[in-house]
JSON list of C-alpha atoms in Angstrom, two decimals:
[
{"chain": "N", "resi": 1, "resn": "MET", "atom": "CA", "xyz": [-15.16, -106.17, 7.15]},
{"chain": "N", "resi": 2, "resn": "LYS", "atom": "CA", "xyz": [-18.49, -106.35, 9.08]},
{"chain": "N", "resi": 3, "resn": "ASN", "atom": "CA", "xyz": [-21.25, -104.52, 7.13]},
{"chain": "N", "resi": 4, "resn": "ARG", "atom": "CA", "xyz": [-24.52, -103.50, 8.48]},
{"chain": "N", "resi": 5, "resn": "SER", "atom": "CA", "xyz": [-26.11, -102.70, 5.11]},
{"chain": "N", "resi": 6, "resn": "HIS", "atom": "CA", "xyz": [-28.21, -105.76, 5.23]},
{"chain": "N", "resi": 7, "resn": "LEU", "atom": "CA", "xyz": [-30.00, -104.43, 8.42]},
{"chain": "N", "resi": 8, "resn": "ASN", "atom": "CA", "xyz": [-31.39, -101.49, 6.60]},
{"chain": "N", "resi": 9, "resn": "ARG", "atom": "CA", "xyz": [-32.07, -100.46, 2.99]},
{"chain": "N", "resi": 10, "resn": "VAL", "atom": "CA", "xyz": [-29.66, -97.53, 3.34]},
{"chain": "N", "resi": 11, "resn": "LYS", "atom": "CA", "xyz": [-25.94, -98.06, 3.21]},
{"chain": "N", "resi": 12, "resn": "SER", "atom": "CA", "xyz": [-24.79, -97.79, 6.83]},
{"chain": "N", "resi": 13, "resn": "GLY", "atom": "CA", "xyz": [-21.04, -98.59, 6.90]},
{"chain": "N", "resi": 14, "resn": "GLY", "atom": "CA", "xyz": [-19.58, -101.06, 9.06]},
{"chain": "N", "resi": 15, "resn": "ILE", "atom": "CA", "xyz": [-16.40, -102.22, 10.96]},
{"chain": "N", "resi": 16, "resn": "VAL", "atom": "CA", "xyz": [-13.36, -102.74, 9.35]},
{"chain": "N", "resi": 17, "resn": "LEU", "atom": "CA", "xyz": [-9.97, -104.38, 10.62]},
{"chain": "N", "resi": 18, "resn": "GLY", "atom": "CA", "xyz": [-6.83, -103.31, 8.99]},
{"chain": "N", "resi": 19, "resn": "PHE", "atom": "CA", "xyz": [-3.26, -104.63, 9.44]},
{"chain": "N", "resi": 20, "resn": "LYS", "atom": "CA", "xyz": [0.03, -105.08, 7.86]},
{"chain": "N", "resi": 21, "resn": "GLU", "atom": "CA", "xyz": [0.12, -107.85, 5.18]},
{"chain": "N", "resi": 22, "resn": "SER", "atom": "CA", "xyz": [3.30, -109.40, 7.18]},
{"chain": "N", "resi": 23, "resn": "LEU", "atom": "CA", "xyz": [0.72, -110.26, 10.03]},
{"chain": "N", "resi": 24, "resn": "SER", "atom": "CA", "xyz": [-1.93, -112.01, 7.81]},
{"chain": "N", "resi": 25, "resn": "ASP", "atom": "CA", "xyz": [-0.96, -115.48, 9.09]},
{"chain": "N", "resi": 26, "resn": "HIS", "atom": "CA", "xyz": [-1.26, -114.40, 12.65]},
{"chain": "N", "resi": 27, "resn": "ILE", "atom": "CA", "xyz": [-4.60, -112.57, 12.64]},
{"chain": "N", "resi": 28, "resn": "SER", "atom": "CA", "xyz": [-7.73, -114.30, 11.81]},
{"chain": "N", "resi": 29, "resn": "VAL", "atom": "CA", "xyz": [-11.49, -112.98, 11.99]},
{"chain": "N", "resi": 30, "resn": "VAL", "atom": "CA", "xyz": [-13.73, -114.79, 14.38]},
{"chain": "N", "resi": 31, "resn": "GLU", "atom": "CA", "xyz": [-17.09, -114.98, 12.74]},
{"chain": "N", "resi": 32, "resn": "THR", "atom": "CA", "xyz": [-20.29, -114.33, 14.99]},
{"chain": "N", "resi": 33, "resn": "ASP", "atom": "CA", "xyz": [-23.78, -113.00, 14.51]},
{"chain": "N", "resi": 34, "resn": "SER", "atom": "CA", "xyz": [-22.98, -109.80, 16.39]},
{"chain": "N", "resi": 35, "resn": "LYS", "atom": "CA", "xyz": [-24.20, -106.60, 14.79]},
{"chain": "N", "resi": 36, "resn": "TYR", "atom": "CA", "xyz": [-21.96, -104.50, 17.09]},
{"chain": "N", "resi": 37, "resn": "ILE", "atom": "CA", "xyz": [-18.68, -106.33, 17.15]},
{"chain": "N", "resi": 38, "resn": "LEU", "atom": "CA", "xyz": [-15.93, -107.50, 14.73]},
{"chain": "N", "resi": 39, "resn": "TRP", "atom": "CA", "xyz": [-14.13, -110.28, 16.58]},
{"chain": "N", "resi": 40, "resn": "PHE", "atom": "CA", "xyz": [-10.57, -111.22, 15.72]},
{"chain": "N", "resi": 41, "resn": "LYS", "atom": "CA", "xyz": [-7.70, -113.24, 17.19]},
{"chain": "N", "resi": 42, "resn": "ILE", "atom": "CA", "xyz": [-4.04, -112.26, 17.41]},
{"chain": "N", "resi": 43, "resn": "ASP", "atom": "CA", "xyz": [-1.80, -115.42, 17.63]},
{"chain": "N", "resi": 44, "resn": "LYS", "atom": "CA", "xyz": [-0.22, -116.01, 20.82]},
{"chain": "N", "resi": 45, "resn": "HIS", "atom": "CA", "xyz": [3.39, -116.31, 19.09]},
{"chain": "N", "resi": 46, "resn": "VAL", "atom": "CA", "xyz": [3.26, -112.73, 18.00]},
{"chain": "N", "resi": 47, "resn": "VAL", "atom": "CA", "xyz": [2.64, -111.35, 21.41]},
{"chain": "N", "resi": 48, "resn": "LYS", "atom": "CA", "xyz": [4.58, -114.01, 23.29]},
{"chain": "N", "resi": 49, "resn": "LEU", "atom": "CA", "xyz": [1.75, -115.38, 25.50]},
{"chain": "N", "resi": 50, "resn": "GLN", "atom": "CA", "xyz": [0.39, -118.65, 26.50]},
{"chain": "N", "resi": 51, "resn": "GLN", "atom": "CA", "xyz": [-2.95, -118.07, 24.62]},
{"chain": "N", "resi": 52, "resn": "ASP", "atom": "CA", "xyz": [-4.11, -116.07, 21.84]},
{"chain": "N", "resi": 53, "resn": "ILE", "atom": "CA", "xyz": [-5.45, -112.62, 22.30]},
{"chain": "N", "resi": 54, "resn": "LEU", "atom": "CA", "xyz": [-9.16, -112.19, 21.22]},
{"chain": "N", "resi": 55, "resn": "CYS", "atom": "CA", "xyz": [-10.09, -108.67, 20.26]},
{"chain": "N", "resi": 56, "resn": "GLY", "atom": "CA", "xyz": [-13.47, -107.00, 19.60]},
{"chain": "N", "resi": 57, "resn": "ILE", "atom": "CA", "xyz": [-13.87, -103.95, 17.54]},
{"chain": "N", "resi": 58, "resn": "VAL", "atom": "CA", "xyz": [-16.99, -102.33, 18.83]},
{"chain": "N", "resi": 59, "resn": "TYR", "atom": "CA", "xyz": [-19.27, -99.94, 17.21]},
{"chain": "N", "resi": 60, "resn": "ILE", "atom": "CA", "xyz": [-22.60, -98.92, 18.92]},
{"chain": "N", "resi": 61, "resn": "PRO", "atom": "CA", "xyz": [-24.78, -96.51, 16.98]},
{"chain": "N", "resi": 62, "resn": "PRO", "atom": "CA", "xyz": [-26.19, -93.54, 18.53]},
{"chain": "N", "resi": 63, "resn": "GLU", "atom": "CA", "xyz": [-29.06, -94.39, 20.93]},
{"chain": "N", "resi": 64, "resn": "ASN", "atom": "CA", "xyz": [-31.86, -93.23, 18.70]},
{"chain": "N", "resi": 65, "resn": "SER", "atom": "CA", "xyz": [-30.36, -94.31, 15.55]},
{"chain": "N", "resi": 66, "resn": "VAL", "atom": "CA", "xyz": [-32.38, -96.54, 12.90]},
{"chain": "N", "resi": 67, "resn": "TYR", "atom": "CA", "xyz": [-29.20, -98.76, 13.15]},
{"chain": "N", "resi": 68, "resn": "CYS", "atom": "CA", "xyz": [-29.45, -99.52, 16.86]},
{"chain": "N", "resi": 69, "resn": "VAL", "atom": "CA", "xyz": [-31.53, -102.43, 17.21]},
{"chain": "N", "resi": 70, "resn": "GLY", "atom": "CA", "xyz": [-32.30, -104.08, 20.57]},
{"chain": "N", "resi": 71, "resn": "ASP", "atom": "CA", "xyz": [-29.90, -103.76, 23.51]},
{"chain": "N", "resi": 72, "resn": "PRO", "atom": "CA", "xyz": [-26.26, -103.58, 22.20]},
{"chain": "N", "resi": 73, "resn": "PHE", "atom": "CA", "xyz": [-24.88, -104.02, 25.79]},
{"chain": "N", "resi": 74, "resn": "SER", "atom": "CA", "xyz": [-26.77, -107.15, 26.36]},
{"chain": "N", "resi": 75, "resn": "GLU", "atom": "CA", "xyz": [-25.51, -108.48, 23.08]},
{"chain": "N", "resi": 76, "resn": "ILE", "atom": "CA", "xyz": [-21.89, -107.46, 23.87]},
{"chain": "N", "resi": 77, "resn": "GLU", "atom": "CA", "xyz": [-22.04, -108.89, 27.27]},
{"chain": "N", "resi": 78, "resn": "SER", "atom": "CA", "xyz": [-23.40, -112.25, 26.14]},
{"chain": "N", "resi": 79, "resn": "GLU", "atom": "CA", "xyz": [-20.61, -112.56, 23.52]},
{"chain": "N", "resi": 80, "resn": "PHE", "atom": "CA", "xyz": [-18.07, -111.38, 25.89]},
{"chain": "N", "resi": 81, "resn": "LEU", "atom": "CA", "xyz": [-19.19, -114.00, 28.64]},
{"chain": "N", "resi": 82, "resn": "ASN", "atom": "CA", "xyz": [-19.34, -116.83, 25.98]},
{"chain": "N", "resi": 83, "resn": "PHE", "atom": "CA", "xyz": [-15.93, -116.23, 24.65]},
{"chain": "N", "resi": 84, "resn": "SER", "atom": "CA", "xyz": [-14.49, -115.63, 28.37]},
{"chain": "N", "resi": 85, "resn": "THR", "atom": "CA", "xyz": [-15.00, -119.37, 28.98]},
{"chain": "N", "resi": 86, "resn": "SER", "atom": "CA", "xyz": [-12.26, -120.16, 26.33]},
{"chain": "N", "resi": 87, "resn": "HIS", "atom": "CA", "xyz": [-10.14, -117.17, 26.34]},
{"chain": "N", "resi": 88, "resn": "ASP", "atom": "CA", "xyz": [-8.24, -115.59, 29.09]},
{"chain": "N", "resi": 89, "resn": "ASN", "atom": "CA", "xyz": [-7.08, -112.51, 27.13]},
{"chain": "N", "resi": 90, "resn": "ILE", "atom": "CA", "xyz": [-10.02, -110.52, 25.58]},
{"chain": "N", "resi": 91, "resn": "CYS", "atom": "CA", "xyz": [-9.89, -106.79, 24.64]},
{"chain": "N", "resi": 92, "resn": "LEU", "atom": "CA", "xyz": [-12.86, -104.69, 23.69]},
{"chain": "N", "resi": 93, "resn": "PHE", "atom": "CA", "xyz": [-12.32, -101.29, 21.97]},
{"chain": "N", "resi": 94, "resn": "GLY", "atom": "CA", "xyz": [-13.96, -98.97, 19.53]},
{"chain": "N", "resi": 95, "resn": "ASP", "atom": "CA", "xyz": [-16.84, -96.56, 19.47]},
{"chain": "N", "resi": 96, "resn": "PHE", "atom": "CA", "xyz": [-19.21, -97.25, 22.26]},
{"chain": "N", "resi": 97, "resn": "ASN", "atom": "CA", "xyz": [-21.09, -93.78, 21.69]},
{"chain": "N", "resi": 98, "resn": "ALA", "atom": "CA", "xyz": [-20.94, -93.60, 25.41]},
{"chain": "N", "resi": 99, "resn": "ARG", "atom": "CA", "xyz": [-22.73, -90.56, 27.02]},
{"chain": "N", "resi": 100, "resn": "THR", "atom": "CA", "xyz": [-22.28, -91.32, 30.50]},
{"chain": "N", "resi": 101, "resn": "ALA", "atom": "CA", "xyz": [-22.32, -87.78, 31.97]},
{"chain": "N", "resi": 102, "resn": "GLU", "atom": "CA", "xyz": [-20.23, -87.89, 35.28]},
{"chain": "N", "resi": 103, "resn": "GLU", "atom": "CA", "xyz": [-21.27, -91.59, 36.11]},
{"chain": "N", "resi": 104, "resn": "SER", "atom": "CA", "xyz": [-18.37, -93.42, 37.68]},
{"chain": "N", "resi": 105, "resn": "ASP", "atom": "CA", "xyz": [-15.96, -95.53, 35.55]},
{"chain": "N", "resi": 106, "resn": "PHE", "atom": "CA", "xyz": [-15.72, -98.05, 38.53]},
{"chain": "N", "resi": 107, "resn": "ASP", "atom": "CA", "xyz": [-18.29, -99.92, 40.46]},
{"chain": "N", "resi": 108, "resn": "VAL", "atom": "CA", "xyz": [-17.40, -100.11, 44.22]},
{"chain": "N", "resi": 109, "resn": "VAL", "atom": "CA", "xyz": [-17.08, -103.71, 45.15]},
{"chain": "N", "resi": 110, "resn": "ASN", "atom": "CA", "xyz": [-16.87, -105.06, 48.53]},
{"chain": "N", "resi": 111, "resn": "PHE", "atom": "CA", "xyz": [-14.48, -108.09, 47.87]},
{"chain": "N", "resi": 112, "resn": "GLU", "atom": "CA", "xyz": [-15.30, -109.77, 51.24]},
{"chain": "N", "resi": 113, "resn": "GLU", "atom": "CA", "xyz": [-18.62, -110.54, 49.91]},
{"chain": "N", "resi": 114, "resn": "PHE", "atom": "CA", "xyz": [-16.98, -112.65, 47.15]},
{"chain": "N", "resi": 115, "resn": "SER", "atom": "CA", "xyz": [-14.34, -114.24, 49.08]},
{"chain": "N", "resi": 116, "resn": "GLY", "atom": "CA", "xyz": [-13.45, -117.56, 47.61]},
{"chain": "N", "resi": 117, "resn": "MET", "atom": "CA", "xyz": [-16.23, -117.35, 44.92]},
{"chain": "N", "resi": 118, "resn": "LEU", "atom": "CA", "xyz": [-14.45, -115.45, 42.22]},
{"chain": "N", "resi": 119, "resn": "ASP", "atom": "CA", "xyz": [-11.05, -114.71, 41.06]},
{"chain": "N", "resi": 120, "resn": "ILE", "atom": "CA", "xyz": [-11.41, -110.96, 41.06]},
{"chain": "N", "resi": 121, "resn": "GLU", "atom": "CA", "xyz": [-8.63, -108.57, 40.73]},
{"chain": "N", "resi": 122, "resn": "ASN", "atom": "CA", "xyz": [-8.88, -104.79, 41.42]},
{"chain": "N", "resi": 123, "resn": "GLU", "atom": "CA", "xyz": [-5.66, -103.66, 39.99]},
{"chain": "N", "resi": 124, "resn": "GLY", "atom": "CA", "xyz": [-6.79, -100.88, 37.78]},
{"chain": "N", "resi": 125, "resn": "VAL", "atom": "CA", "xyz": [-8.50, -99.01, 40.70]},
{"chain": "N", "resi": 126, "resn": "CYS", "atom": "CA", "xyz": [-5.54, -99.73, 42.88]},
{"chain": "N", "resi": 127, "resn": "THR", "atom": "CA", "xyz": [-3.13, -98.41, 40.39]},
{"chain": "N", "resi": 128, "resn": "LEU", "atom": "CA", "xyz": [-5.19, -95.17, 40.04]},
{"chain": "N", "resi": 129, "resn": "ASP", "atom": "CA", "xyz": [-5.08, -94.84, 43.95]},
{"chain": "N", "resi": 130, "resn": "GLU", "atom": "CA", "xyz": [-1.44, -95.28, 43.99]},
{"chain": "N", "resi": 131, "resn": "LEU", "atom": "CA", "xyz": [-0.80, -92.85, 41.35]},
{"chain": "N", "resi": 132, "resn": "ASN", "atom": "CA", "xyz": [-2.96, -90.26, 43.11]},
{"chain": "N", "resi": 133, "resn": "ILE", "atom": "CA", "xyz": [-5.39, -90.05, 40.13]},
{"chain": "N", "resi": 134, "resn": "ASN", "atom": "CA", "xyz": [-8.82, -88.93, 40.88]},
{"chain": "N", "resi": 135, "resn": "ARG", "atom": "CA", "xyz": [-11.57, -91.73, 39.95]},
{"chain": "N", "resi": 136, "resn": "LEU", "atom": "CA", "xyz": [-14.33, -89.20, 39.50]},
{"chain": "N", "resi": 137, "resn": "ARG", "atom": "CA", "xyz": [-15.29, -88.24, 36.15]},
{"chain": "N", "resi": 138, "resn": "LYS", "atom": "CA", "xyz": [-15.52, -84.61, 34.93]},
{"chain": "N", "resi": 139, "resn": "SER", "atom": "CA", "xyz": [-17.43, -84.33, 31.68]},
{"chain": "N", "resi": 140, "resn": "MET", "atom": "CA", "xyz": [-18.69, -81.35, 29.82]},
{"chain": "N", "resi": 141, "resn": "ASP", "atom": "CA", "xyz": [-21.41, -83.69, 28.49]},
{"chain": "N", "resi": 142, "resn": "HIS", "atom": "CA", "xyz": [-24.10, -83.80, 31.07]},
{"chain": "N", "resi": 143, "resn": "LYS", "atom": "CA", "xyz": [-26.40, -86.16, 29.17]},
{"chain": "N", "resi": 144, "resn": "LYS", "atom": "CA", "xyz": [-26.55, -89.75, 29.80]},
{"chain": "N", "resi": 145, "resn": "LYS", "atom": "CA", "xyz": [-27.61, -92.43, 27.32]},
{"chain": "N", "resi": 146, "resn": "GLN", "atom": "CA", "xyz": [-30.37, -94.72, 28.36]},
{"chain": "N", "resi": 147, "resn": "PHE", "atom": "CA", "xyz": [-28.27, -97.77, 27.72]},
{"chain": "N", "resi": 148, "resn": "TRP", "atom": "CA", "xyz": [-25.92, -96.76, 30.41]},
{"chain": "N", "resi": 149, "resn": "GLN", "atom": "CA", "xyz": [-28.70, -96.69, 32.93]},
{"chain": "N", "resi": 150, "resn": "LEU", "atom": "CA", "xyz": [-29.65, -100.24, 31.94]},
{"chain": "N", "resi": 151, "resn": "ALA", "atom": "CA", "xyz": [-26.05, -101.34, 32.14]},
{"chain": "N", "resi": 152, "resn": "SER", "atom": "CA", "xyz": [-25.53, -99.79, 35.58]}
]
């Protein structure tokens, strides 16, 4: 469990990871200083991969909350980039408290610009196109968090 109570005098909850006892030898917590992510590894043998899976359970407090200190997205990005040098399989999930109005889920990337520079895959967007699924977001929530404007 990653508890945020040390950040404030008020008890503030935290992030918890629960799993079956039979998996206890195959799941391990990765300690970091992050206030927003509880990282853990799933052993590669459990998932039959060449490398462990690194997972991050994310909780970003509401934008104007006393628990939201600094820029959570910069911290998450920094940790993600740091871990991506040693892990191919990284998964982030949790409560991002995202209020993105009708912002796009995808950036339009001109892959010609990056030819030979980066190993970029566009499979997610291609799959949506192949399945004739609209990429445009339709949200009843028309407010947008400041964080999302910074992250865009």
